[in-house]
Short mmCIF file of C-alpha atoms and ligand atoms in Angstrom, two decimals:
data_model
loop_
_atom_site.label_atom_id
_atom_site.label_comp_id
_atom_site.label_asym_id
_atom_site.label_seq_id
_atom_site.Cartn_x
_atom_site.Cartn_y
_atom_site.Cartn_z
CA MET A 1 21.57 -42.23 18.49
CA SER A 2 22.75 -42.68 14.88
CA MET A 3 26.12 -44.34 13.99
CA ASP A 4 27.75 -44.15 10.89
CA ARG A 5 28.76 -47.27 9.06
CA ARG A 6 32.52 -46.56 9.45
CA SER A 7 32.07 -46.08 13.57
CA PHE A 8 29.18 -49.07 13.08
CA LEU A 9 31.71 -51.33 11.64
CA LYS A 10 34.45 -50.67 14.17
CA SER A 11 32.46 -51.39 17.01
CA SER A 12 30.80 -54.48 15.62
CA GLY A 13 33.89 -55.65 14.44
CA ALA A 14 34.37 -56.17 10.68
CA ALA A 15 32.56 -58.51 8.84
CA VAL A 16 35.16 -60.82 7.67
CA ALA A 17 36.32 -61.25 11.65
CA LEU A 18 33.07 -62.93 12.24
CA ALA A 19 32.24 -64.59 9.06
CA GLY A 20 32.32 -68.48 9.41
CA LEU A 21 32.67 -70.36 5.92
CA ALA A 22 30.69 -73.24 4.69
CA ALA A 23 32.21 -76.01 2.25
CA CYS A 24 31.00 -75.17 -0.94
CA GLY A 25 33.38 -76.28 -3.52
CA ALA A 26 31.78 -78.35 -6.86
CA PRO A 27 28.59 -79.89 -7.41
CA LYS A 28 28.31 -83.60 -5.67
CA LYS A 29 28.05 -86.57 -7.56
CA ASP A 30 25.09 -87.71 -5.69
CA THR A 31 22.63 -84.49 -6.80
CA PRO A 32 21.02 -83.58 -10.37
CA ALA A 33 23.45 -80.81 -10.44
CA ALA A 34 26.39 -83.80 -11.64
CA SER A 35 24.64 -83.97 -15.04
CA ALA A 36 23.34 -80.11 -14.99
CA GLY A 37 26.81 -78.87 -15.80
CA GLU A 38 29.39 -77.87 -13.84
CA ILE A 39 30.27 -74.10 -12.90
CA LYS A 40 34.00 -73.33 -12.06
CA ILE A 41 33.32 -71.84 -8.60
CA GLU A 42 36.07 -72.56 -5.88
CA GLY A 43 35.83 -71.68 -2.15
CA PRO A 44 33.78 -72.07 0.52
CA MET A 45 30.07 -70.21 0.60
CA LEU A 46 30.07 -67.52 3.12
CA GLU A 47 27.98 -68.33 6.01
CA HIS A 48 27.37 -65.54 9.02
CA TYR A 49 25.30 -67.96 10.81
CA PRO A 50 25.91 -71.43 10.88
CA GLY A 51 24.26 -73.79 8.10
CA ILE A 52 22.89 -71.10 6.21
CA GLY A 53 24.26 -69.18 2.82
CA VAL A 54 24.70 -65.76 2.88
CA LEU A 55 23.35 -66.03 -0.56
CA GLY A 56 19.91 -66.76 -0.81
CA TYR A 57 17.40 -67.11 -3.26
CA GLY A 58 14.78 -65.02 -4.10
CA CYS A 59 11.72 -66.73 -5.70
CA MET A 60 9.82 -64.05 -7.28
CA ARG A 61 11.93 -64.02 -10.54
CA TRP A 62 11.81 -67.51 -12.35
CA PRO A 63 12.53 -68.11 -15.49
CA MET A 64 9.32 -68.04 -18.16
CA THR A 65 8.13 -69.72 -21.10
CA LYS A 66 5.50 -70.42 -22.93
CA ASP A 67 3.01 -73.63 -22.63
CA ASP A 68 1.41 -75.32 -25.84
CA ARG A 69 -1.09 -72.96 -25.66
CA GLY A 70 0.99 -69.83 -25.73
CA ASN A 71 0.57 -68.78 -22.17
CA GLU A 72 3.33 -67.34 -20.23
CA VAL A 73 4.44 -70.15 -17.43
CA ILE A 74 7.09 -70.64 -15.14
CA ASP A 75 10.14 -73.13 -17.01
CA GLN A 76 10.33 -75.63 -14.45
CA GLU A 77 13.03 -77.65 -15.85
CA ALA A 78 15.20 -74.50 -15.74
CA VAL A 79 14.17 -73.79 -12.01
CA ASN A 80 15.10 -77.22 -11.25
CA SER A 81 18.39 -76.61 -12.68
CA LEU A 82 18.97 -73.37 -11.42
CA VAL A 83 17.91 -74.88 -7.76
CA ASP A 84 20.35 -78.11 -8.64
CA GLU A 85 23.23 -75.82 -8.99
CA ALA A 86 22.41 -73.22 -6.07
CA LEU A 87 22.39 -76.50 -3.54
CA ALA A 88 25.10 -77.76 -4.70
CA HIS A 89 27.27 -74.90 -3.79
CA GLY A 90 25.63 -73.94 -0.65
CA VAL A 91 22.50 -71.77 -1.32
CA ASN A 92 20.18 -73.19 0.91
CA TYR A 93 17.72 -70.44 2.03
CA PHE A 94 14.95 -70.04 -0.48
CA ASP A 95 12.33 -66.79 -0.36
CA THR A 96 8.96 -67.22 -1.78
CA SER A 97 5.13 -65.89 -1.41
CA PRO A 98 1.97 -67.32 -2.00
CA VAL A 99 1.57 -64.01 -4.32
CA TYR A 100 4.75 -64.09 -6.10
CA LEU A 101 4.40 -65.03 -10.16
CA ARG A 102 0.55 -64.66 -9.91
CA GLY A 103 0.47 -67.49 -7.16
CA ASP A 104 2.92 -69.87 -9.00
CA SER A 105 6.20 -69.68 -7.19
CA GLU A 106 5.81 -71.41 -4.17
CA ARG A 107 4.39 -74.35 -6.47
CA ALA A 108 7.43 -74.19 -9.04
CA THR A 109 9.79 -73.61 -5.83
CA ALA A 110 8.30 -76.61 -4.09
CA GLU A 111 8.36 -78.93 -6.89
CA ALA A 112 12.27 -78.20 -7.62
CA LEU A 113 13.21 -78.21 -3.69
CA ASN A 114 11.17 -81.39 -2.86
CA ARG A 115 13.62 -83.14 -4.86
CA TYR A 116 15.86 -83.19 -2.42
CA PRO A 117 15.67 -84.26 1.47
CA ARG A 118 13.85 -81.69 3.46
CA GLU A 119 17.08 -80.82 5.73
CA LYS A 120 18.96 -79.60 2.78
CA TRP A 121 16.76 -76.56 2.23
CA LEU A 122 15.33 -73.98 4.20
CA LEU A 123 12.05 -72.55 3.68
CA ALA A 124 10.97 -68.77 3.88
CA THR A 125 7.31 -67.72 3.02
CA LYS A 126 4.85 -65.21 3.83
CA LEU A 127 1.61 -64.24 4.72
CA SER A 128 0.72 -62.22 2.33
CA ASN A 129 -2.71 -61.33 3.54
CA PHE A 130 -3.17 -58.05 1.59
CA ALA A 131 -6.48 -59.01 -0.09
CA ASP A 132 -8.13 -60.17 2.94
CA ALA A 133 -6.59 -60.12 5.64
CA SER A 134 -9.20 -61.93 7.87
CA TYR A 135 -8.32 -64.70 10.34
CA GLU A 136 -9.83 -67.26 8.19
CA ASN A 137 -7.85 -66.55 4.78
CA SER A 138 -4.56 -65.83 6.74
CA VAL A 139 -4.79 -69.21 8.38
CA LYS A 140 -5.81 -70.83 4.84
CA MET A 141 -2.88 -69.04 3.33
CA TYR A 142 -0.74 -70.75 5.74
CA ARG A 143 -1.78 -73.91 6.00
CA ARG A 144 -1.56 -73.57 1.97
CA SER A 145 2.01 -73.15 1.91
CA LEU A 146 2.45 -76.14 4.49
CA GLU A 147 0.59 -78.12 1.85
CA THR A 148 2.08 -76.92 -1.34
CA PHE A 149 5.52 -77.78 0.24
CA LYS A 150 4.50 -81.35 1.83
CA THR A 151 6.30 -80.20 4.66
CA ASP A 152 5.61 -80.06 8.54
CA HIS A 153 7.24 -76.70 9.37
CA ILE A 154 8.23 -73.17 7.77
CA ASP A 155 11.90 -72.27 8.57
CA TYR A 156 11.22 -68.32 8.37
CA TYR A 157 7.83 -67.04 8.22
CA LEU A 158 7.55 -63.71 7.66
CA LEU A 159 4.34 -60.89 7.85
CA HIS A 160 4.35 -59.71 4.68
CA SER A 161 5.51 -56.08 3.28
CA ILE A 162 4.46 -54.06 6.82
CA GLY A 163 3.66 -50.43 5.76
CA SER A 164 3.64 -48.88 8.83
CA ALA A 165 2.43 -49.40 12.56
CA GLU A 166 -1.24 -49.11 11.37
CA ASP A 167 -0.89 -51.70 9.00
CA PHE A 168 0.61 -54.08 11.11
CA LYS A 169 -2.18 -53.93 14.02
CA ARG A 170 -4.87 -54.09 11.04
CA ARG A 171 -3.59 -57.16 9.19
CA PHE A 172 -2.05 -59.09 12.12
CA GLU A 173 -2.98 -58.04 15.90
CA ASP A 174 -6.90 -56.91 15.04
CA THR A 175 -8.02 -60.13 13.01
CA GLY A 176 -6.15 -62.24 15.75
CA ILE A 177 -4.07 -63.76 13.62
CA MET A 178 -0.66 -62.89 15.60
CA GLN A 179 -1.90 -65.25 18.62
CA PHE A 180 -2.17 -67.90 16.19
CA LEU A 181 1.05 -67.57 14.25
CA LEU A 182 2.77 -67.18 18.03
CA LYS A 183 1.39 -70.39 18.82
CA GLU A 184 2.25 -71.99 16.00
CA ARG A 185 5.88 -70.89 16.83
CA GLU A 186 5.71 -72.52 20.19
CA LYS A 187 4.41 -75.62 18.68
CA GLY A 188 7.63 -75.68 16.03
CA THR A 189 5.58 -75.44 12.95
CA ILE A 190 7.10 -72.02 12.33
CA ARG A 191 10.61 -72.65 13.45
CA HIS A 192 11.35 -68.63 13.04
CA LEU A 193 8.60 -65.93 12.79
CA GLY A 194 9.45 -62.35 11.59
CA PHE A 195 8.38 -59.73 8.94
CA SER A 196 9.72 -57.78 5.91
CA ILE A 197 9.26 -53.94 5.64
CA HIS A 198 9.00 -51.05 3.48
CA SER A 199 7.91 -48.25 5.70
CA HIS A 200 8.81 -44.60 7.14
CA LYS A 201 11.02 -44.74 10.14
CA GLU A 202 8.35 -44.46 12.51
CA GLY A 203 6.50 -47.33 11.48
CA PHE A 204 10.19 -49.41 11.52
CA ASP A 205 10.82 -48.02 15.31
CA SER A 206 7.18 -48.91 16.18
CA MET A 207 7.64 -52.47 14.95
CA MET A 208 11.38 -52.63 17.03
CA GLU A 209 8.93 -51.28 20.03
CA LEU A 210 7.23 -54.40 19.54
CA HIS A 211 10.16 -56.78 20.02
CA PRO A 212 10.00 -57.51 23.69
CA LYS A 213 6.47 -58.55 22.92
CA TYR A 214 6.85 -60.55 20.08
CA HIS A 215 10.41 -61.60 19.87
CA TRP A 216 11.42 -61.20 16.34
CA ASP A 217 13.62 -63.77 14.92
CA PHE A 218 14.67 -62.12 11.93
CA VAL A 219 13.96 -59.08 10.10
CA GLN A 220 13.97 -58.45 6.10
CA ILE A 221 14.93 -55.03 5.23
CA GLN A 222 15.54 -53.37 2.05
CA MET A 223 19.42 -52.47 1.79
CA ASN A 224 21.96 -51.72 -0.69
CA TYR A 225 24.58 -49.19 -0.99
CA LEU A 226 22.29 -46.49 -2.22
CA ASP A 227 19.56 -47.52 0.65
CA TRP A 228 22.39 -47.28 3.09
CA THR A 229 21.95 -43.43 3.57
CA HIS A 230 19.89 -42.25 0.38
CA ALA A 231 16.44 -44.44 0.66
CA GLY A 232 14.58 -41.09 -0.27
CA GLY A 233 10.72 -40.59 0.00
CA ARG A 234 8.99 -42.04 2.73
CA ASN A 235 11.58 -45.10 3.08
CA THR A 236 13.89 -45.49 5.74
CA ASN A 237 17.55 -45.34 5.38
CA ALA A 238 19.25 -48.86 5.92
CA ASP A 239 22.05 -47.76 8.32
CA HIS A 240 19.29 -46.82 10.78
CA MET A 241 17.54 -50.33 10.31
CA TYR A 242 20.64 -52.60 10.08
CA GLU A 243 21.87 -50.61 13.27
CA GLN A 244 18.55 -51.17 15.51
CA LEU A 245 18.52 -54.52 14.34
CA ALA A 246 22.33 -55.61 15.15
CA ALA A 247 21.60 -53.50 18.79
CA ARG A 248 18.86 -56.07 19.46
CA ASP A 249 20.74 -59.20 18.11
CA ILE A 250 18.12 -59.80 15.31
CA PRO A 251 19.22 -61.36 12.32
CA VAL A 252 19.09 -59.24 9.06
CA VAL A 253 17.44 -60.95 6.03
CA ILE A 254 18.38 -58.60 3.13
CA MET A 255 16.32 -57.71 0.06
CA GLU A 256 16.92 -55.77 -3.33
CA PRO A 257 20.81 -55.74 -2.73
CA LEU A 258 20.83 -54.60 -6.06
CA ARG A 259 17.97 -52.08 -6.11
CA GLY A 260 15.77 -54.14 -8.91
CA GLY A 261 18.65 -54.34 -10.76
CA GLY A 262 19.72 -50.73 -10.76
CA LEU A 263 23.01 -51.56 -9.03
CA ALA A 264 23.81 -54.18 -11.93
CA SER A 265 24.26 -50.93 -14.42
CA LEU A 266 25.72 -47.91 -13.44
CA THR A 267 27.06 -44.69 -15.41
CA LYS A 268 30.35 -45.01 -17.96
CA SER A 269 32.25 -43.28 -15.31
CA GLN A 270 31.16 -45.12 -12.51
CA THR A 271 31.93 -48.52 -14.00
CA ALA A 272 35.18 -47.52 -15.03
CA LEU A 273 36.21 -46.80 -11.48
CA LEU A 274 34.82 -50.32 -10.23
CA LYS A 275 36.76 -51.89 -13.11
CA GLU A 276 39.86 -50.16 -12.45
CA ARG A 277 39.91 -51.67 -8.95
CA GLU A 278 38.51 -55.36 -9.92
CA PRO A 279 38.94 -55.64 -13.81
CA ASP A 280 37.62 -58.95 -13.36
CA ARG A 281 34.06 -58.80 -11.03
CA SER A 282 30.96 -57.39 -12.72
CA VAL A 283 29.25 -54.26 -11.48
CA ALA A 284 26.60 -56.07 -9.38
CA SER A 285 29.11 -58.03 -7.27
CA TRP A 286 30.13 -55.04 -5.72
CA ALA A 287 26.50 -54.54 -4.62
CA PHE A 288 26.47 -58.12 -3.48
CA ARG A 289 29.90 -57.52 -1.53
CA PHE A 290 28.50 -54.81 0.03
CA VAL A 291 25.66 -56.29 1.96
CA GLY A 292 27.75 -59.35 2.86
CA SER A 293 30.01 -57.34 4.28
CA PHE A 294 27.92 -56.81 7.50
CA PRO A 295 28.16 -59.43 10.09
CA LYS A 296 24.44 -59.80 11.15
CA VAL A 297 23.45 -60.40 7.58
CA LEU A 298 21.85 -63.78 7.58
CA THR A 299 20.94 -63.63 3.95
CA ALA A 300 20.92 -61.83 1.06
CA LEU A 301 18.03 -62.83 -1.20
CA SER A 302 19.01 -62.05 -5.15
CA GLY A 303 16.21 -63.24 -7.60
CA MET A 304 18.71 -65.02 -10.05
CA THR A 305 16.50 -65.83 -13.41
CA TYR A 306 19.70 -66.77 -15.36
CA ARG A 307 22.34 -68.99 -14.40
CA GLU A 308 25.06 -66.04 -15.55
CA HIS A 309 22.75 -64.12 -12.74
CA LEU A 310 23.45 -67.21 -10.27
CA GLU A 311 27.18 -68.05 -11.58
CA ASP A 312 28.10 -64.41 -11.05
CA ASN A 313 26.57 -64.54 -7.12
CA LEU A 314 28.55 -67.76 -6.50
CA ARG A 315 31.74 -66.28 -7.62
CA THR A 316 31.39 -63.41 -4.78
CA PHE A 317 30.28 -65.60 -2.00
CA CYS A 318 32.27 -68.55 -2.35
CA ASN A 319 35.47 -67.41 -1.06
CA PHE A 320 34.01 -64.26 -0.36
CA LYS A 321 36.11 -60.83 -0.10
CA PRO A 322 34.83 -58.38 2.20
CA LEU A 323 34.66 -54.63 1.35
CA VAL A 324 37.80 -52.75 2.53
CA GLU A 325 37.16 -49.23 3.94
CA GLU A 326 38.47 -47.60 0.76
CA GLU A 327 35.73 -49.70 -1.23
CA PHE A 328 33.17 -48.52 1.09
CA GLU A 329 34.37 -44.90 0.48
CA LEU A 330 34.11 -45.47 -3.17
CA LEU A 331 30.71 -47.38 -3.20
CA GLU A 332 29.19 -44.15 -0.96
CA GLN A 333 30.57 -41.69 -3.43
CA ILE A 334 28.47 -43.64 -6.21
CA ALA A 335 25.73 -43.33 -4.06
CA GLU A 336 26.08 -39.65 -3.38
CA GLU A 337 26.17 -39.39 -7.39
CA GLN A 338 23.02 -41.68 -7.96
CA SER A 339 20.79 -39.84 -5.11
CA ASN A 340 21.03 -37.03 -7.73
CA PHE A 341 19.65 -38.38 -10.84
CA PRO A 342 16.13 -37.86 -11.07
CA LEU A 343 15.20 -41.65 -11.27
CA VAL A 344 11.74 -42.90 -10.15
CA GLY A 345 13.39 -45.64 -8.02
CA CYS A 346 11.28 -48.61 -9.59
CA THR A 347 12.77 -52.20 -8.38
CA GLY A 348 10.29 -53.83 -10.98
CA CYS A 349 8.35 -55.76 -8.14
CA GLN A 350 5.29 -55.84 -10.04
CA TYR A 351 3.17 -55.42 -6.73
CA CYS A 352 1.32 -52.55 -8.53
CA MET A 353 -0.06 -54.63 -11.89
CA PRO A 354 -2.00 -55.03 -13.65
CA CYS A 355 -2.99 -51.71 -13.87
CA PRO A 356 -6.67 -51.95 -14.77
CA TYR A 357 -5.74 -49.28 -17.87
CA GLY A 358 -3.31 -51.60 -18.98
CA ILE A 359 -0.08 -49.18 -18.31
CA ASN A 360 2.77 -51.17 -18.27
CA ILE A 361 4.12 -49.28 -15.24
CA PRO A 362 7.50 -50.88 -14.51
CA GLY A 363 8.50 -50.94 -17.71
CA VAL A 364 8.02 -47.28 -18.41
CA PHE A 365 10.13 -46.45 -15.35
CA ARG A 366 12.77 -49.03 -16.60
CA PHE A 367 13.07 -47.34 -19.60
CA TYR A 368 13.53 -43.75 -18.45
CA ASP A 369 15.69 -44.91 -15.11
CA ASN A 370 17.67 -46.92 -17.63
CA SER A 371 18.10 -43.78 -19.84
CA VAL A 372 18.98 -41.69 -17.17
CA VAL A 373 21.74 -43.69 -16.05
CA GLU A 374 23.01 -44.68 -19.14
CA GLY A 375 22.83 -40.87 -20.24
CA THR A 376 21.20 -41.79 -23.22
CA TYR A 377 18.16 -39.42 -22.38
CA VAL A 378 17.51 -36.27 -24.81
CA LYS A 379 19.58 -33.44 -23.10
CA GLY A 380 18.05 -30.63 -25.43
CA PRO A 381 18.86 -28.51 -28.42
CA GLU A 382 22.31 -27.92 -27.38
CA GLN A 383 23.03 -31.33 -27.39
CA GLU A 384 25.47 -32.62 -30.46
CA LYS A 385 23.25 -34.82 -32.99
CA TYR A 386 19.99 -33.43 -31.02
CA ALA A 387 17.67 -34.54 -33.77
CA LYS A 388 18.93 -37.86 -33.98
CA ALA A 389 18.85 -38.24 -30.01
CA ARG A 390 15.52 -37.31 -30.02
CA ARG A 391 14.31 -39.98 -32.89
CA ARG A 392 16.12 -42.71 -31.48
CA TYR A 393 15.01 -42.08 -27.76
CA LEU A 394 11.06 -42.30 -29.13
CA ALA A 395 11.64 -45.09 -31.03
CA GLU A 396 13.66 -46.71 -28.10
CA TYR A 397 10.67 -45.94 -25.96
CA ASN A 398 8.22 -47.58 -28.58
CA LYS A 399 10.65 -50.50 -28.51
CA ALA A 400 10.44 -50.88 -24.83
CA VAL A 401 6.96 -50.51 -24.36
CA GLU A 402 4.10 -50.79 -26.43
CA SER A 403 2.64 -47.45 -27.39
CA VAL A 404 -0.90 -48.35 -25.56
CA ARG A 405 1.03 -49.62 -22.69
CA GLN A 406 2.64 -45.93 -21.73
CA ALA A 407 2.63 -43.24 -19.75
CA ASP A 408 0.09 -41.08 -21.71
CA HIS A 409 -2.54 -43.63 -21.36
CA CYS A 410 -2.59 -43.60 -17.02
CA ILE A 411 -5.67 -41.61 -16.15
CA SER A 412 -4.52 -41.19 -12.53
CA CYS A 413 -6.97 -43.21 -10.97
CA GLY A 414 -4.51 -43.89 -7.99
CA LYS A 415 -5.79 -47.40 -7.82
CA CYS A 416 -2.02 -48.82 -7.94
CA MET A 417 -0.53 -46.15 -5.21
CA LYS A 418 -1.12 -48.25 -2.08
CA ALA A 419 0.63 -51.67 -3.69
CA CYS A 420 3.76 -49.83 -4.15
CA PRO A 421 6.23 -50.80 -1.52
CA GLN A 422 8.70 -48.44 -2.42
CA HIS A 423 5.97 -45.70 -1.95
CA ILE A 424 6.83 -44.27 -5.62
CA ARG A 425 3.84 -41.92 -6.37
CA ILE A 426 3.00 -43.66 -9.65
CA PRO A 427 0.80 -41.15 -11.18
CA ARG A 428 2.62 -38.18 -10.75
CA GLU A 429 5.63 -39.93 -11.76
CA LEU A 430 4.46 -41.29 -14.94
CA LYS A 431 3.09 -37.80 -15.65
CA ARG A 432 6.69 -36.43 -15.19
CA ILE A 433 7.95 -39.08 -17.82
CA ASP A 434 5.09 -38.48 -20.07
CA GLU A 435 5.26 -34.75 -20.22
CA TYR A 436 9.27 -35.30 -20.91
CA ILE A 437 8.15 -37.51 -23.86
CA GLU A 438 5.64 -34.98 -25.02
CA LYS A 439 8.26 -32.06 -24.77
CA ILE A 440 10.68 -34.56 -26.97
CA LYS A 441 7.99 -35.35 -29.71
CA GLN A 442 7.33 -31.47 -30.00
CA ASP A 443 10.68 -30.43 -29.94
CA LEU A 444 10.04 -28.37 -26.99
CA LEU A 445 12.92 -29.16 -24.50
S1 SF4 B 501 -2.88 -44.25 -11.50
FE1 SF4 B 501 -2.43 -44.78 -13.84
S2 SF4 B 501 -0.91 -46.86 -13.46
FE2 SF4 B 501 -2.25 -46.36 -11.60
S3 SF4 B 501 -3.70 -47.99 -12.14
FE3 SF4 B 501 -4.47 -45.94 -12.66
S4 SF4 B 501 -4.18 -45.46 -14.49
FE4 SF4 B 501 -3.08 -47.39 -14.10
S1 SF4 B 502 6.16 -48.89 -9.01
FE1 SF4 B 502 6.32 -49.85 -7.40
S2 SF4 B 502 5.02 -51.55 -7.24
FE2 SF4 B 502 5.38 -51.22 -9.10
S3 SF4 B 502 7.18 -52.37 -10.05
FE3 SF4 B 502 7.99 -50.67 -9.35
S4 SF4 B 502 8.51 -50.82 -7.04
FE4 SF4 B 502 7.04 -52.11 -7.43
#
C-alpha cells in the first residue's frame, strides 16, 4: 500500500522531531582549514543518525585543472581545501567509486582525506564491476579501494547501480562475489553493505525482497522533489522507495538531490515564488531542505565542485530549517509544472561517455533542457523577435557544444544506451533535439 508524503510524514513523525544536531561551528584551529579561509556558517550540522552529517560529499565532480602538458587533471589543491572546509563543518561522509573521474576520484579523495585521522571521515565506495563482473576482477577492485585509501575498513560499501533483479543476479550472485562481501562484512572490513539503484519498480521491490537474506545496511536512491512522484520513464518514484526502506528501518542515502543541477535553476516564475518566501536562500537550498526533512535520510550527497556550492549547502544544513507542510506543497506544485516540460532529464553523470563518434551527449542535453527551463527556446514565428531568437539560439548551441560533437553526428548505434542510469533513450532524444534544431535552421517551426 502506498502512502502519500503528507500521511507518511505524519506517521513517521516530522523530520525535525527526530533530527539530532551535531556541533558544526567554525573551523577548528588545529586543522588545515584554519588557513584555508573561514566560511561564516553558524549552527550545528544536521544529523539524523549520530555522528553522520546529513550533508555528504559526492566525489564524482571534483574541480579540474590542466597539468604542465595541458592534460585535464583533478585540482588536488582545490580538493584538499574543499575537504578541509567540509570536515571542519561536520561533513564527514565521502562517496566515491573506482570509476569516477576516469578512475582518479578515489586517489584524489584518499589524498585529501588521509591528511586527517581515519576516525574523522567515513568512506563510501563501490563495487563498480560493470565492464567485468568476474569474481577475480571484483575482488581486485575491492582490494584496490582499500589500498588506495590506506585503510583496513570501508565504512559504506555499495553494489554500484543495480539496474534490475537480473543485473544483480548476473553481477553479484552468479559470480559468487556476494558471498565474499558478506564474509568481509562479518570480519568488519566492510562496516555497512548496501547498494545504489536506478531501476524500475519491480527491480527495486525484488531487492527489498532480498533484505531478509542479505540484511542491507543502507540503500542509495535517487530522491528529490521532482522524482518524489514524477520520476518518469523506467525510474521508480522516490516516495515508493523511501517508504519501503523506512518500513524496514533501512537508512537511506540520497543521490541526485538536485537532479543533476536541474533543480538549482528553475523558471523565472518558479524562482520568484521561492524568493518571495525566502529571499536570502538559493533555489538549490530548497531541494536540499526537501531531502533533509526526511528522518530516515542518513546523508544526502552533493557533488560540490566549487566553494560557493559547499558554502551554500553548509548554510542549509548547519542550523537546518525543515520544510513545513505549506513549503512541501509549494515544491509539489513546482514539480508538477516541471514534469510537464519536454525535458530529457539528463543528470550529467557522464556514464554514457565517451561516445565512439564524439557526441557530447550530456552537453547537448544540458543545453536543450536549460533552454526549456529558462524559456529561451525558440517557440515559433508567432513569437516576438522570432528571427533574432532563432539566430541567438543557434549561436548559443554552437557555443555550448562544438559543432562536430552535436546531435546531428549521432549515428544511432545505441552503444551508449545501456550505460544510462536514468534510462534515457539517448539516440532517440538526440534525434528529437536534432530535428528541432534543423527546423530552427530551416525556418520550419
Ligand atoms: S547512439 Fe549516438 S550518442 Fe550513442 S554512442 Fe552511438 S553515436 Fe554516440
Ligand atoms: S545521458 Fe544518461 S548516462 Fe549520459 S550523462 Fe545523461 S544521465 Fe548520465
